[in-house]
């Protein structure tokens, strides 16, 4: 299944010229996310293969009822394979993603690029369908993927540039200001 996705090429790697439009920038961000997810899926594939080899190796056969080394390696292989499948599903979601043009004054929605001021520190996020936490750099700027289902994504959805809100995480409270959408 993962092999079919190898032909997706991130266009940001082949970009020429210095000036791009916002829509093209979003395309480059999505391409970079796909490239990062492919790397992530590859790491999980390698880890799953390694764990599977350990689980089925002759030295992993239990010597007594308390020897669970082979069983643990089997569970690890299944977990890594599941994470690889999640990354492959995210790649498919991004490959089929319709990138919306969000104009000035329109609320934050899926595929929005949002610039935030968090406690006077600048951050940029991309609202994506999956792959939350993935970070990509495009044109010298770093974007963190967040999903609408994440706690921060839920707070951002429907808001506009200029809106402010606070978010408490544990004993800390962060102040957010949406500087641009």
mmCIF file of N, CA, C and O in Angstrom, residues 29-131:
data_model
loop_
_atom_site.group_PDB
_atom_site.id
_atom_site.type_symbol
_atom_site.label_atom_id
_atom_site.label_comp_id
_atom_site.label_asym_id
_atom_site.label_seq_id
_atom_site.Cartn_x
_atom_site.Cartn_y
_atom_site.Cartn_z
ATOM 1 N N UNK A 29 3.369 24.129 1.184
ATOM 2 C CA UNK A 29 3.250 23.626 2.557
ATOM 3 C C UNK A 29 2.696 22.204 2.535
ATOM 4 O O UNK A 29 3.228 21.313 3.203
ATOM 5 N N UNK A 30 1.646 21.974 1.764
ATOM 6 C CA UNK A 30 1.050 20.639 1.677
ATOM 7 C C UNK A 30 2.063 19.645 1.109
ATOM 8 O O UNK A 30 2.198 18.523 1.612
ATOM 9 N N UNK A 31 2.805 20.049 0.081
ATOM 10 C CA UNK A 31 3.825 19.167 -0.486
ATOM 11 C C UNK A 31 4.906 18.825 0.539
ATOM 12 O O UNK A 31 5.368 17.683 0.616
ATOM 13 N N UNK A 32 5.304 19.814 1.322
ATOM 14 C CA UNK A 32 6.311 19.579 2.358
ATOM 15 C C UNK A 32 5.766 18.656 3.445
ATOM 16 O O UNK A 32 6.498 17.803 3.964
ATOM 17 N N UNK A 33 4.483 18.808 3.780
ATOM 18 C CA UNK A 33 3.862 17.926 4.774
ATOM 19 C C UNK A 33 3.853 16.487 4.251
ATOM 20 O O UNK A 33 4.184 15.549 4.983
ATOM 21 N N UNK A 34 3.488 16.313 2.989
ATOM 22 C CA UNK A 34 3.484 14.972 2.394
ATOM 23 C C UNK A 34 4.890 14.369 2.443
ATOM 24 O O UNK A 34 5.063 13.205 2.825
ATOM 25 N N UNK A 35 5.885 15.161 2.091
ATOM 26 C CA UNK A 35 7.267 14.667 2.121
ATOM 27 C C UNK A 35 7.662 14.255 3.536
ATOM 28 O O UNK A 35 8.276 13.203 3.744
ATOM 29 N N UNK A 36 7.291 15.066 4.528
ATOM 30 C CA UNK A 36 7.617 14.754 5.926
ATOM 31 C C UNK A 36 6.884 13.494 6.388
ATOM 32 O O UNK A 36 7.456 12.662 7.088
ATOM 33 N N UNK A 37 5.622 13.357 5.993
ATOM 34 C CA UNK A 37 4.847 12.166 6.364
ATOM 35 C C UNK A 37 5.416 10.914 5.713
ATOM 36 O O UNK A 37 5.388 9.831 6.308
ATOM 37 N N UNK A 38 5.924 11.035 4.493
ATOM 38 C CA UNK A 38 6.548 9.893 3.831
ATOM 39 C C UNK A 38 7.804 9.457 4.581
ATOM 40 O O UNK A 38 8.048 8.255 4.752
ATOM 41 N N UNK A 39 8.577 10.412 5.059
ATOM 42 C CA UNK A 39 9.761 10.085 5.864
ATOM 43 C C UNK A 39 9.337 9.380 7.145
ATOM 44 O O UNK A 39 9.910 8.362 7.536
ATOM 45 N N UNK A 40 8.316 9.924 7.786
ATOM 46 C CA UNK A 40 7.801 9.343 9.026
ATOM 47 C C UNK A 40 7.302 7.913 8.796
ATOM 48 O O UNK A 40 7.608 7.008 9.575
ATOM 49 N N UNK A 41 6.569 7.699 7.706
ATOM 50 C CA UNK A 41 6.067 6.360 7.385
ATOM 51 C C UNK A 41 7.225 5.401 7.121
ATOM 52 O O UNK A 41 7.181 4.239 7.533
ATOM 53 N N UNK A 42 8.258 5.889 6.463
ATOM 54 C CA UNK A 42 9.434 5.064 6.204
ATOM 55 C C UNK A 42 10.132 4.636 7.480
ATOM 56 O O UNK A 42 10.554 3.480 7.615
ATOM 57 N N UNK A 43 10.238 5.549 8.442
ATOM 58 C CA UNK A 43 10.840 5.211 9.734
ATOM 59 C C UNK A 43 10.009 4.150 10.456
ATOM 60 O O UNK A 43 10.563 3.207 11.030
ATOM 61 N N UNK A 44 8.694 4.313 10.425
ATOM 62 C CA UNK A 44 7.824 3.330 11.075
ATOM 63 C C UNK A 44 7.916 1.977 10.376
ATOM 64 O O UNK A 44 7.886 0.929 11.024
ATOM 65 N N UNK A 45 8.028 1.981 9.044
ATOM 66 C CA UNK A 45 8.163 0.735 8.288
ATOM 67 C C UNK A 45 9.443 0.010 8.687
ATOM 68 O O UNK A 45 9.435 -1.201 8.956
ATOM 69 N N UNK A 46 10.544 0.749 8.753
ATOM 70 C CA UNK A 46 11.823 0.157 9.146
ATOM 71 C C UNK A 46 11.753 -0.398 10.570
ATOM 72 O O UNK A 46 12.227 -1.506 10.837
ATOM 73 N N UNK A 47 11.150 0.361 11.475
ATOM 74 C CA UNK A 47 11.022 -0.085 12.862
ATOM 75 C C UNK A 47 10.132 -1.319 12.963
ATOM 76 O O UNK A 47 10.413 -2.243 13.737
ATOM 77 N N UNK A 48 9.051 -1.357 12.182
ATOM 78 C CA UNK A 48 8.150 -2.512 12.200
ATOM 79 C C UNK A 48 8.865 -3.751 11.671
ATOM 80 O O UNK A 48 8.713 -4.850 12.233
ATOM 81 N N UNK A 49 9.642 -3.591 10.595
ATOM 82 C CA UNK A 49 10.403 -4.725 10.048
ATOM 83 C C UNK A 49 11.412 -5.248 11.064
ATOM 84 O O UNK A 49 11.560 -6.456 11.255
ATOM 85 N N UNK A 50 12.098 -4.349 11.724
ATOM 86 C CA UNK A 50 13.096 -4.725 12.719
ATOM 87 C C UNK A 50 12.447 -5.444 13.902
ATOM 88 O O UNK A 50 12.939 -6.483 14.356
ATOM 89 N N UNK A 51 11.334 -4.904 14.397
ATOM 90 C CA UNK A 51 10.629 -5.524 15.526
ATOM 91 C C UNK A 51 10.061 -6.888 15.122
ATOM 92 O O UNK A 51 10.086 -7.839 15.916
ATOM 93 N N UNK A 52 9.567 -6.998 13.892
ATOM 94 C CA UNK A 52 9.045 -8.276 13.413
ATOM 95 C C UNK A 52 10.162 -9.315 13.331
ATOM 96 O O UNK A 52 9.984 -10.475 13.727
ATOM 97 N N UNK A 53 11.326 -8.899 12.825
ATOM 98 C CA UNK A 53 12.464 -9.815 12.738
ATOM 99 C C UNK A 53 12.886 -10.291 14.124
ATOM 100 O O UNK A 53 13.189 -11.472 14.323
ATOM 101 N N UNK A 54 12.870 -9.377 15.082
ATOM 102 C CA UNK A 54 13.229 -9.766 16.455
ATOM 103 C C UNK A 54 12.181 -10.702 17.044
ATOM 104 O O UNK A 54 12.522 -11.678 17.710
ATOM 105 N N UNK A 55 10.913 -10.423 16.788
ATOM 106 C CA UNK A 55 9.837 -11.251 17.355
ATOM 107 C C UNK A 55 9.868 -12.671 16.799
ATOM 108 O O UNK A 55 9.502 -13.619 17.499
ATOM 109 N N UNK A 56 10.300 -12.831 15.557
ATOM 110 C CA UNK A 56 10.282 -14.160 14.929
ATOM 111 C C UNK A 56 11.649 -14.836 14.937
ATOM 112 O O UNK A 56 11.792 -15.947 14.426
ATOM 113 N N UNK A 57 12.645 -14.194 15.513
ATOM 114 C CA UNK A 57 13.992 -14.774 15.572
ATOM 115 C C UNK A 57 13.993 -15.955 16.544
ATOM 116 O O UNK A 57 13.260 -15.958 17.533
ATOM 117 N N UNK A 58 14.825 -16.933 16.270
ATOM 118 C CA UNK A 58 14.854 -18.146 17.094
ATOM 119 C C UNK A 58 15.270 -17.867 18.531
ATOM 120 O O UNK A 58 14.885 -18.589 19.452
ATOM 121 N N UNK A 59 16.041 -16.801 18.758
ATOM 122 C CA UNK A 59 16.436 -16.459 20.129
ATOM 123 C C UNK A 59 15.299 -15.813 20.915
ATOM 124 O O UNK A 59 15.408 -15.634 22.121
ATOM 125 N N UNK A 60 14.221 -15.460 20.233
ATOM 126 C CA UNK A 60 13.085 -14.832 20.916
ATOM 127 C C UNK A 60 12.058 -15.852 21.389
ATOM 128 O O UNK A 60 11.046 -15.473 21.974
ATOM 129 N N UNK A 61 12.301 -17.125 21.136
ATOM 130 C CA UNK A 61 11.382 -18.164 21.614
ATOM 131 C C UNK A 61 11.457 -18.198 23.135
ATOM 132 O O UNK A 61 12.544 -18.215 23.726
ATOM 133 N N UNK A 62 10.303 -18.181 23.764
ATOM 134 C CA UNK A 62 10.240 -18.143 25.222
ATOM 135 C C UNK A 62 10.880 -19.386 25.829
ATOM 136 O O UNK A 62 10.592 -20.511 25.428
ATOM 137 N N UNK A 63 11.771 -19.167 26.800
ATOM 138 C CA UNK A 63 12.419 -20.281 27.499
ATOM 139 C C UNK A 63 11.599 -20.734 28.689
ATOM 140 O O UNK A 63 11.724 -21.866 29.133
ATOM 141 N N UNK A 64 10.782 -19.860 29.222
ATOM 142 C CA UNK A 64 9.862 -20.214 30.305
ATOM 143 C C UNK A 64 8.656 -19.270 30.231
ATOM 144 O O UNK A 64 8.602 -18.389 29.385
ATOM 145 N N UNK A 65 7.700 -19.434 31.130
ATOM 146 C CA UNK A 65 6.472 -18.639 31.036
ATOM 147 C C UNK A 65 6.676 -17.157 31.350
ATOM 148 O O UNK A 65 5.818 -16.344 31.074
ATOM 149 N N UNK A 66 7.821 -16.810 31.917
ATOM 150 C CA UNK A 66 8.086 -15.415 32.251
ATOM 151 C C UNK A 66 8.895 -14.694 31.169
ATOM 152 O O UNK A 66 9.087 -13.495 31.243
ATOM 153 N N UNK A 67 9.360 -15.410 30.192
ATOM 154 C CA UNK A 67 10.143 -14.822 29.114
ATOM 155 C C UNK A 67 9.183 -14.276 28.051
ATOM 156 O O UNK A 67 8.598 -15.032 27.283
ATOM 157 N N UNK A 68 9.025 -12.969 28.027
ATOM 158 C CA UNK A 68 8.048 -12.340 27.113
ATOM 159 C C UNK A 68 8.718 -11.471 26.056
ATOM 160 O O UNK A 68 8.048 -10.672 25.397
ATOM 161 N N UNK A 69 10.010 -11.637 25.870
ATOM 162 C CA UNK A 69 10.749 -10.805 24.923
ATOM 163 C C UNK A 69 10.154 -10.881 23.512
ATOM 164 O O UNK A 69 9.932 -9.867 22.868
ATOM 165 N N UNK A 70 9.886 -12.075 23.033
ATOM 166 C CA UNK A 70 9.316 -12.242 21.687
ATOM 167 C C UNK A 70 7.921 -11.655 21.589
ATOM 168 O O UNK A 70 7.566 -11.030 20.582
ATOM 169 N N UNK A 71 7.111 -11.839 22.631
ATOM 170 C CA UNK A 71 5.752 -11.292 22.651
ATOM 171 C C UNK A 71 5.786 -9.763 22.618
ATOM 172 O O UNK A 71 5.035 -9.133 21.866
ATOM 173 N N UNK A 72 6.686 -9.171 23.410
ATOM 174 C CA UNK A 72 6.802 -7.716 23.431
ATOM 175 C C UNK A 72 7.251 -7.176 22.079
ATOM 176 O O UNK A 72 6.742 -6.153 21.610
ATOM 177 N N UNK A 73 8.197 -7.861 21.442
ATOM 178 C CA UNK A 73 8.655 -7.434 20.118
ATOM 179 C C UNK A 73 7.515 -7.531 19.107
ATOM 180 O O UNK A 73 7.388 -6.689 18.215
ATOM 181 N N UNK A 74 6.666 -8.547 19.244
ATOM 182 C CA UNK A 74 5.504 -8.686 18.359
ATOM 183 C C UNK A 74 4.533 -7.531 18.527
ATOM 184 O O UNK A 74 4.022 -6.991 17.539
ATOM 185 N N UNK A 75 4.268 -7.155 19.779
ATOM 186 C CA UNK A 75 3.389 -6.010 20.033
ATOM 187 C C UNK A 75 3.990 -4.726 19.459
ATOM 188 O O UNK A 75 3.289 -3.889 18.893
ATOM 189 N N UNK A 76 5.306 -4.573 19.598
ATOM 190 C CA UNK A 76 5.978 -3.401 19.068
ATOM 191 C C UNK A 76 5.863 -3.360 17.548
ATOM 192 O O UNK A 76 5.588 -2.310 16.961
ATOM 193 N N UNK A 77 6.019 -4.505 16.900
ATOM 194 C CA UNK A 77 5.907 -4.571 15.432
ATOM 195 C C UNK A 77 4.510 -4.168 14.982
ATOM 196 O O UNK A 77 4.347 -3.413 14.014
ATOM 197 N N UNK A 78 3.487 -4.648 15.683
ATOM 198 C CA UNK A 78 2.108 -4.303 15.334
ATOM 199 C C UNK A 78 1.874 -2.804 15.528
ATOM 200 O O UNK A 78 1.270 -2.145 14.685
ATOM 201 N N UNK A 79 2.393 -2.239 16.614
ATOM 202 C CA UNK A 79 2.228 -0.806 16.866
ATOM 203 C C UNK A 79 2.914 0.040 15.811
ATOM 204 O O UNK A 79 2.350 1.031 15.327
ATOM 205 N N UNK A 80 4.115 -0.338 15.428
ATOM 206 C CA UNK A 80 4.836 0.412 14.398
ATOM 207 C C UNK A 80 4.127 0.310 13.053
ATOM 208 O O UNK A 80 4.046 1.289 12.304
ATOM 209 N N UNK A 81 3.607 -0.887 12.737
ATOM 210 C CA UNK A 81 2.869 -1.059 11.476
ATOM 211 C C UNK A 81 1.607 -0.197 11.474
ATOM 212 O O UNK A 81 1.255 0.399 10.455
ATOM 213 N N UNK A 82 0.955 -0.096 12.627
ATOM 214 C CA UNK A 82 -0.246 0.744 12.737
ATOM 215 C C UNK A 82 0.108 2.214 12.541
ATOM 216 O O UNK A 82 -0.608 2.943 11.853
ATOM 217 N N UNK A 83 1.224 2.640 13.113
ATOM 218 C CA UNK A 83 1.643 4.038 12.952
ATOM 219 C C UNK A 83 2.038 4.328 11.501
ATOM 220 O O UNK A 83 1.775 5.417 10.988
ATOM 221 N N UNK A 84 2.637 3.339 10.825
ATOM 222 C CA UNK A 84 2.967 3.504 9.415
ATOM 223 C C UNK A 84 1.687 3.662 8.602
ATOM 224 O O UNK A 84 1.604 4.499 7.706
ATOM 225 N N UNK A 85 0.673 2.857 8.916
ATOM 226 C CA UNK A 85 -0.608 2.950 8.206
ATOM 227 C C UNK A 85 -1.272 4.303 8.443
ATOM 228 O O UNK A 85 -1.843 4.892 7.530
ATOM 229 N N UNK A 86 -1.199 4.825 9.671
ATOM 230 C CA UNK A 86 -1.751 6.152 9.957
ATOM 231 C C UNK A 86 -1.045 7.222 9.138
ATOM 232 O O UNK A 86 -1.685 8.137 8.606
ATOM 233 N N UNK A 87 0.279 7.116 9.017
ATOM 234 C CA UNK A 87 1.022 8.078 8.205
ATOM 235 C C UNK A 87 0.619 7.952 6.736
ATOM 236 O O UNK A 87 0.456 8.960 6.044
ATOM 237 N N UNK A 88 0.428 6.723 6.252
ATOM 238 C CA UNK A 88 0.007 6.512 4.854
ATOM 239 C C UNK A 88 -1.390 7.090 4.621
ATOM 240 O O UNK A 88 -1.650 7.695 3.575
ATOM 241 N N UNK A 89 -2.289 6.936 5.591
ATOM 242 C CA UNK A 89 -3.633 7.523 5.472
ATOM 243 C C UNK A 89 -3.545 9.055 5.439
ATOM 244 O O UNK A 89 -4.272 9.708 4.690
ATOM 245 N N UNK A 90 -2.658 9.614 6.256
ATOM 246 C CA UNK A 90 -2.478 11.069 6.254
ATOM 247 C C UNK A 90 -1.931 11.543 4.909
ATOM 248 O O UNK A 90 -2.362 12.572 4.382
ATOM 249 N N UNK A 91 -1.018 10.776 4.326
ATOM 250 C CA UNK A 91 -0.478 11.124 3.005
ATOM 251 C C UNK A 91 -1.600 11.151 1.973
ATOM 252 O O UNK A 91 -1.701 12.081 1.173
ATOM 253 N N UNK A 92 -2.456 10.145 2.019
ATOM 254 C CA UNK A 92 -3.594 10.113 1.082
ATOM 255 C C UNK A 92 -4.518 11.301 1.303
ATOM 256 O O UNK A 92 -5.012 11.907 0.350
ATOM 257 N N UNK A 93 -4.760 11.648 2.565
ATOM 258 C CA UNK A 93 -5.638 12.790 2.869
ATOM 259 C C UNK A 93 -5.058 14.074 2.289
ATOM 260 O O UNK A 93 -5.791 14.884 1.701
ATOM 261 N N UNK A 94 -3.762 14.280 2.429
ATOM 262 C CA UNK A 94 -3.135 15.492 1.895
ATOM 263 C C UNK A 94 -3.046 15.460 0.377
ATOM 264 O O UNK A 94 -3.169 16.495 -0.268
ATOM 265 N N UNK A 95 -2.821 14.282 -0.197
ATOM 266 C CA UNK A 95 -2.737 14.174 -1.657
ATOM 267 C C UNK A 95 -4.074 14.520 -2.311
ATOM 268 O O UNK A 95 -4.105 15.022 -3.433
ATOM 269 N N UNK A 96 -5.187 14.292 -1.608
ATOM 270 C CA UNK A 96 -6.526 14.568 -2.144
ATOM 271 C C UNK A 96 -7.149 15.832 -1.558
ATOM 272 O O UNK A 96 -8.334 16.076 -1.751
ATOM 273 N N UNK A 97 -6.366 16.616 -0.841
ATOM 274 C CA UNK A 97 -6.879 17.785 -0.135
ATOM 275 C C UNK A 97 -7.217 18.921 -1.092
ATOM 276 O O UNK A 97 -6.422 19.283 -1.961
ATOM 277 N N UNK A 98 -8.409 19.479 -0.939
ATOM 278 C CA UNK A 98 -8.791 20.680 -1.675
ATOM 279 C C UNK A 98 -8.336 21.880 -0.852
ATOM 280 O O UNK A 98 -8.768 22.077 0.281
ATOM 281 N N UNK A 99 -7.454 22.675 -1.411
ATOM 282 C CA UNK A 99 -6.914 23.832 -0.700
ATOM 283 C C UNK A 99 -7.853 25.017 -0.905
ATOM 284 O O UNK A 99 -8.028 25.498 -2.019
ATOM 285 N N UNK A 100 -8.458 25.459 0.192
ATOM 286 C CA UNK A 100 -9.400 26.570 0.128
ATOM 287 C C UNK A 100 -8.667 27.897 0.141
ATOM 288 O O UNK A 100 -7.674 28.061 0.838
ATOM 289 N N UNK A 101 -9.187 28.835 -0.623
ATOM 290 C CA UNK A 101 -8.675 30.195 -0.563
ATOM 291 C C UNK A 101 -9.487 30.921 0.503
ATOM 292 O O UNK A 101 -10.704 31.071 0.383
ATOM 293 N N UNK A 102 -8.822 31.332 1.535
ATOM 294 C CA UNK A 102 -9.492 32.026 2.634
ATOM 295 C C UNK A 102 -9.119 33.496 2.530
ATOM 296 O O UNK A 102 -7.961 33.873 2.707
ATOM 297 N N UNK A 103 -10.107 34.306 2.203
ATOM 298 C CA UNK A 103 -9.885 35.731 1.989
ATOM 299 C C UNK A 103 -9.865 36.517 3.282
ATOM 300 O O UNK A 103 -10.193 36.000 4.357
ATOM 301 N N UNK A 104 -9.505 37.801 3.186
ATOM 302 C CA UNK A 104 -9.496 38.666 4.369
ATOM 303 C C UNK A 104 -10.884 38.736 5.007
ATOM 304 O O UNK A 104 -11.883 38.848 4.308
ATOM 305 N N UNK A 105 -10.920 38.633 6.300
ATOM 306 C CA UNK A 105 -12.186 38.715 7.017
ATOM 307 C C UNK A 105 -12.938 37.394 7.105
ATOM 308 O O UNK A 105 -13.932 37.298 7.812
ATOM 309 N N UNK A 106 -12.488 36.375 6.393
ATOM 310 C CA UNK A 106 -13.146 35.068 6.470
ATOM 311 C C UNK A 106 -12.619 34.299 7.680
ATOM 312 O O UNK A 106 -11.455 34.437 8.050
ATOM 313 N N UNK A 107 -13.466 33.478 8.290
ATOM 314 C CA UNK A 107 -13.041 32.738 9.478
ATOM 315 C C UNK A 107 -12.063 31.606 9.137
ATOM 316 O O UNK A 107 -12.005 31.116 8.016
ATOM 317 N N UNK A 108 -11.293 31.217 10.134
ATOM 318 C CA UNK A 108 -10.333 30.131 9.999
ATOM 319 C C UNK A 108 -11.072 28.833 9.734
ATOM 320 O O UNK A 108 -12.075 28.526 10.374
ATOM 321 N N UNK A 109 -10.568 28.085 8.758
ATOM 322 C CA UNK A 109 -11.160 26.809 8.355
ATOM 323 C C UNK A 109 -10.026 25.870 7.950
ATOM 324 O O UNK A 109 -8.856 26.267 7.958
ATOM 325 N N UNK A 110 -10.368 24.672 7.540
ATOM 326 C CA UNK A 110 -9.391 23.696 7.074
ATOM 327 C C UNK A 110 -8.558 24.298 5.943
ATOM 328 O O UNK A 110 -9.088 24.995 5.088
ATOM 329 N N UNK A 111 -7.285 24.057 5.929
ATOM 330 C CA UNK A 111 -6.247 24.539 5.007
ATOM 331 C C UNK A 111 -5.851 25.994 5.248
ATOM 332 O O UNK A 111 -5.134 26.562 4.432
ATOM 333 N N UNK A 112 -6.270 26.579 6.343
ATOM 334 C CA UNK A 112 -5.861 27.953 6.653
ATOM 335 C C UNK A 112 -4.420 27.962 7.156
ATOM 336 O O UNK A 112 -3.977 27.059 7.867
ATOM 337 N N UNK A 113 -3.696 28.982 6.749
ATOM 338 C CA UNK A 113 -2.378 29.270 7.306
ATOM 339 C C UNK A 113 -2.614 30.399 8.298
ATOM 340 O O UNK A 113 -3.130 31.454 7.935
ATOM 341 N N UNK A 114 -2.267 30.155 9.559
ATOM 342 C CA UNK A 114 -2.574 31.112 10.618
ATOM 343 C C UNK A 114 -1.283 31.542 11.300
ATOM 344 O O UNK A 114 -0.484 30.703 11.724
ATOM 345 N N UNK A 115 -1.075 32.856 11.372
ATOM 346 C CA UNK A 115 0.054 33.401 12.119
ATOM 347 C C UNK A 115 -0.463 33.817 13.487
ATOM 348 O O UNK A 115 -1.469 34.533 13.590
ATOM 349 N N UNK A 116 0.231 33.351 14.506
ATOM 350 C CA UNK A 116 -0.185 33.597 15.882
ATOM 351 C C UNK A 116 0.911 34.300 16.660
ATOM 352 O O UNK A 116 2.098 34.074 16.414
ATOM 353 N N UNK A 117 0.490 35.101 17.607
ATOM 354 C CA UNK A 117 1.393 35.639 18.601
ATOM 355 C C UNK A 117 1.007 34.932 19.902
ATOM 356 O O UNK A 117 -0.118 35.092 20.391
ATOM 357 N N UNK A 118 1.928 34.123 20.411
ATOM 358 C CA UNK A 118 1.668 33.355 21.627
ATOM 359 C C UNK A 118 2.613 33.877 22.701
ATOM 360 O O UNK A 118 3.825 33.653 22.630
ATOM 361 N N UNK A 119 2.065 34.591 23.668
ATOM 362 C CA UNK A 119 2.883 35.217 24.706
ATOM 363 C C UNK A 119 4.022 36.030 24.071
ATOM 364 O O UNK A 119 5.172 35.920 24.462
ATOM 365 N N UNK A 120 3.687 36.791 23.044
ATOM 366 C CA UNK A 120 4.597 37.668 22.302
ATOM 367 C C UNK A 120 5.645 36.904 21.480
ATOM 368 O O UNK A 120 6.602 37.483 21.004
ATOM 369 N N UNK A 121 5.452 35.602 21.300
ATOM 370 C CA UNK A 121 6.316 34.776 20.449
ATOM 371 C C UNK A 121 5.531 34.432 19.184
ATOM 372 O O UNK A 121 4.362 34.075 19.267
ATOM 373 N N UNK A 122 6.136 34.561 18.018
ATOM 374 C CA UNK A 122 5.434 34.332 16.751
ATOM 375 C C UNK A 122 5.479 32.858 16.364
ATOM 376 O O UNK A 122 6.527 32.226 16.450
ATOM 377 N N UNK A 123 4.336 32.332 15.940
ATOM 378 C CA UNK A 123 4.223 30.965 15.447
ATOM 379 C C UNK A 123 3.312 30.961 14.231
ATOM 380 O O UNK A 123 2.411 31.786 14.123
ATOM 381 N N UNK A 124 3.546 30.005 13.343
ATOM 382 C CA UNK A 124 2.684 29.829 12.176
ATOM 383 C C UNK A 124 2.189 28.398 12.172
ATOM 384 O O UNK A 124 2.972 27.462 12.393
ATOM 385 N N UNK A 125 0.888 28.236 11.931
ATOM 386 C CA UNK A 125 0.299 26.902 11.898
ATOM 387 C C UNK A 125 -0.474 26.717 10.598
ATOM 388 O O UNK A 125 -0.942 27.681 9.996
ATOM 389 N N UNK A 126 -0.575 25.467 10.197
ATOM 390 C CA UNK A 126 -1.382 25.094 9.047
ATOM 391 C C UNK A 126 -2.468 24.173 9.572
ATOM 392 O O UNK A 126 -2.177 23.195 10.258
ATOM 393 N N UNK A 127 -3.730 24.501 9.291
ATOM 394 C CA UNK A 127 -4.848 23.665 9.738
ATOM 395 C C UNK A 127 -5.018 22.548 8.707
ATOM 396 O O UNK A 127 -5.427 22.802 7.577
ATOM 397 N N UNK A 128 -4.677 21.328 9.096
ATOM 398 C CA UNK A 128 -4.731 20.200 8.181
ATOM 399 C C UNK A 128 -5.673 19.112 8.642
ATOM 400 O O UNK A 128 -6.075 19.082 9.810
ATOM 401 N N UNK A 129 -6.022 18.187 7.753
ATOM 402 C CA UNK A 129 -6.965 17.127 8.090
ATOM 403 C C UNK A 129 -6.386 16.063 9.019
ATOM 404 O O UNK A 129 -7.130 15.370 9.710
ATOM 405 N N UNK A 130 -5.062 15.916 9.033
ATOM 406 C CA UNK A 130 -4.398 14.927 9.890
ATOM 407 C C UNK A 130 -2.929 15.285 9.974
ATOM 408 O O UNK A 130 -2.486 16.269 9.396
ATOM 409 N N UNK A 131 -2.167 14.477 10.689
ATOM 410 C CA UNK A 131 -0.734 14.734 10.797
ATOM 411 C C UNK A 131 -0.388 15.822 11.785
ATOM 412 O O UNK A 131 0.649 16.483 11.633
#
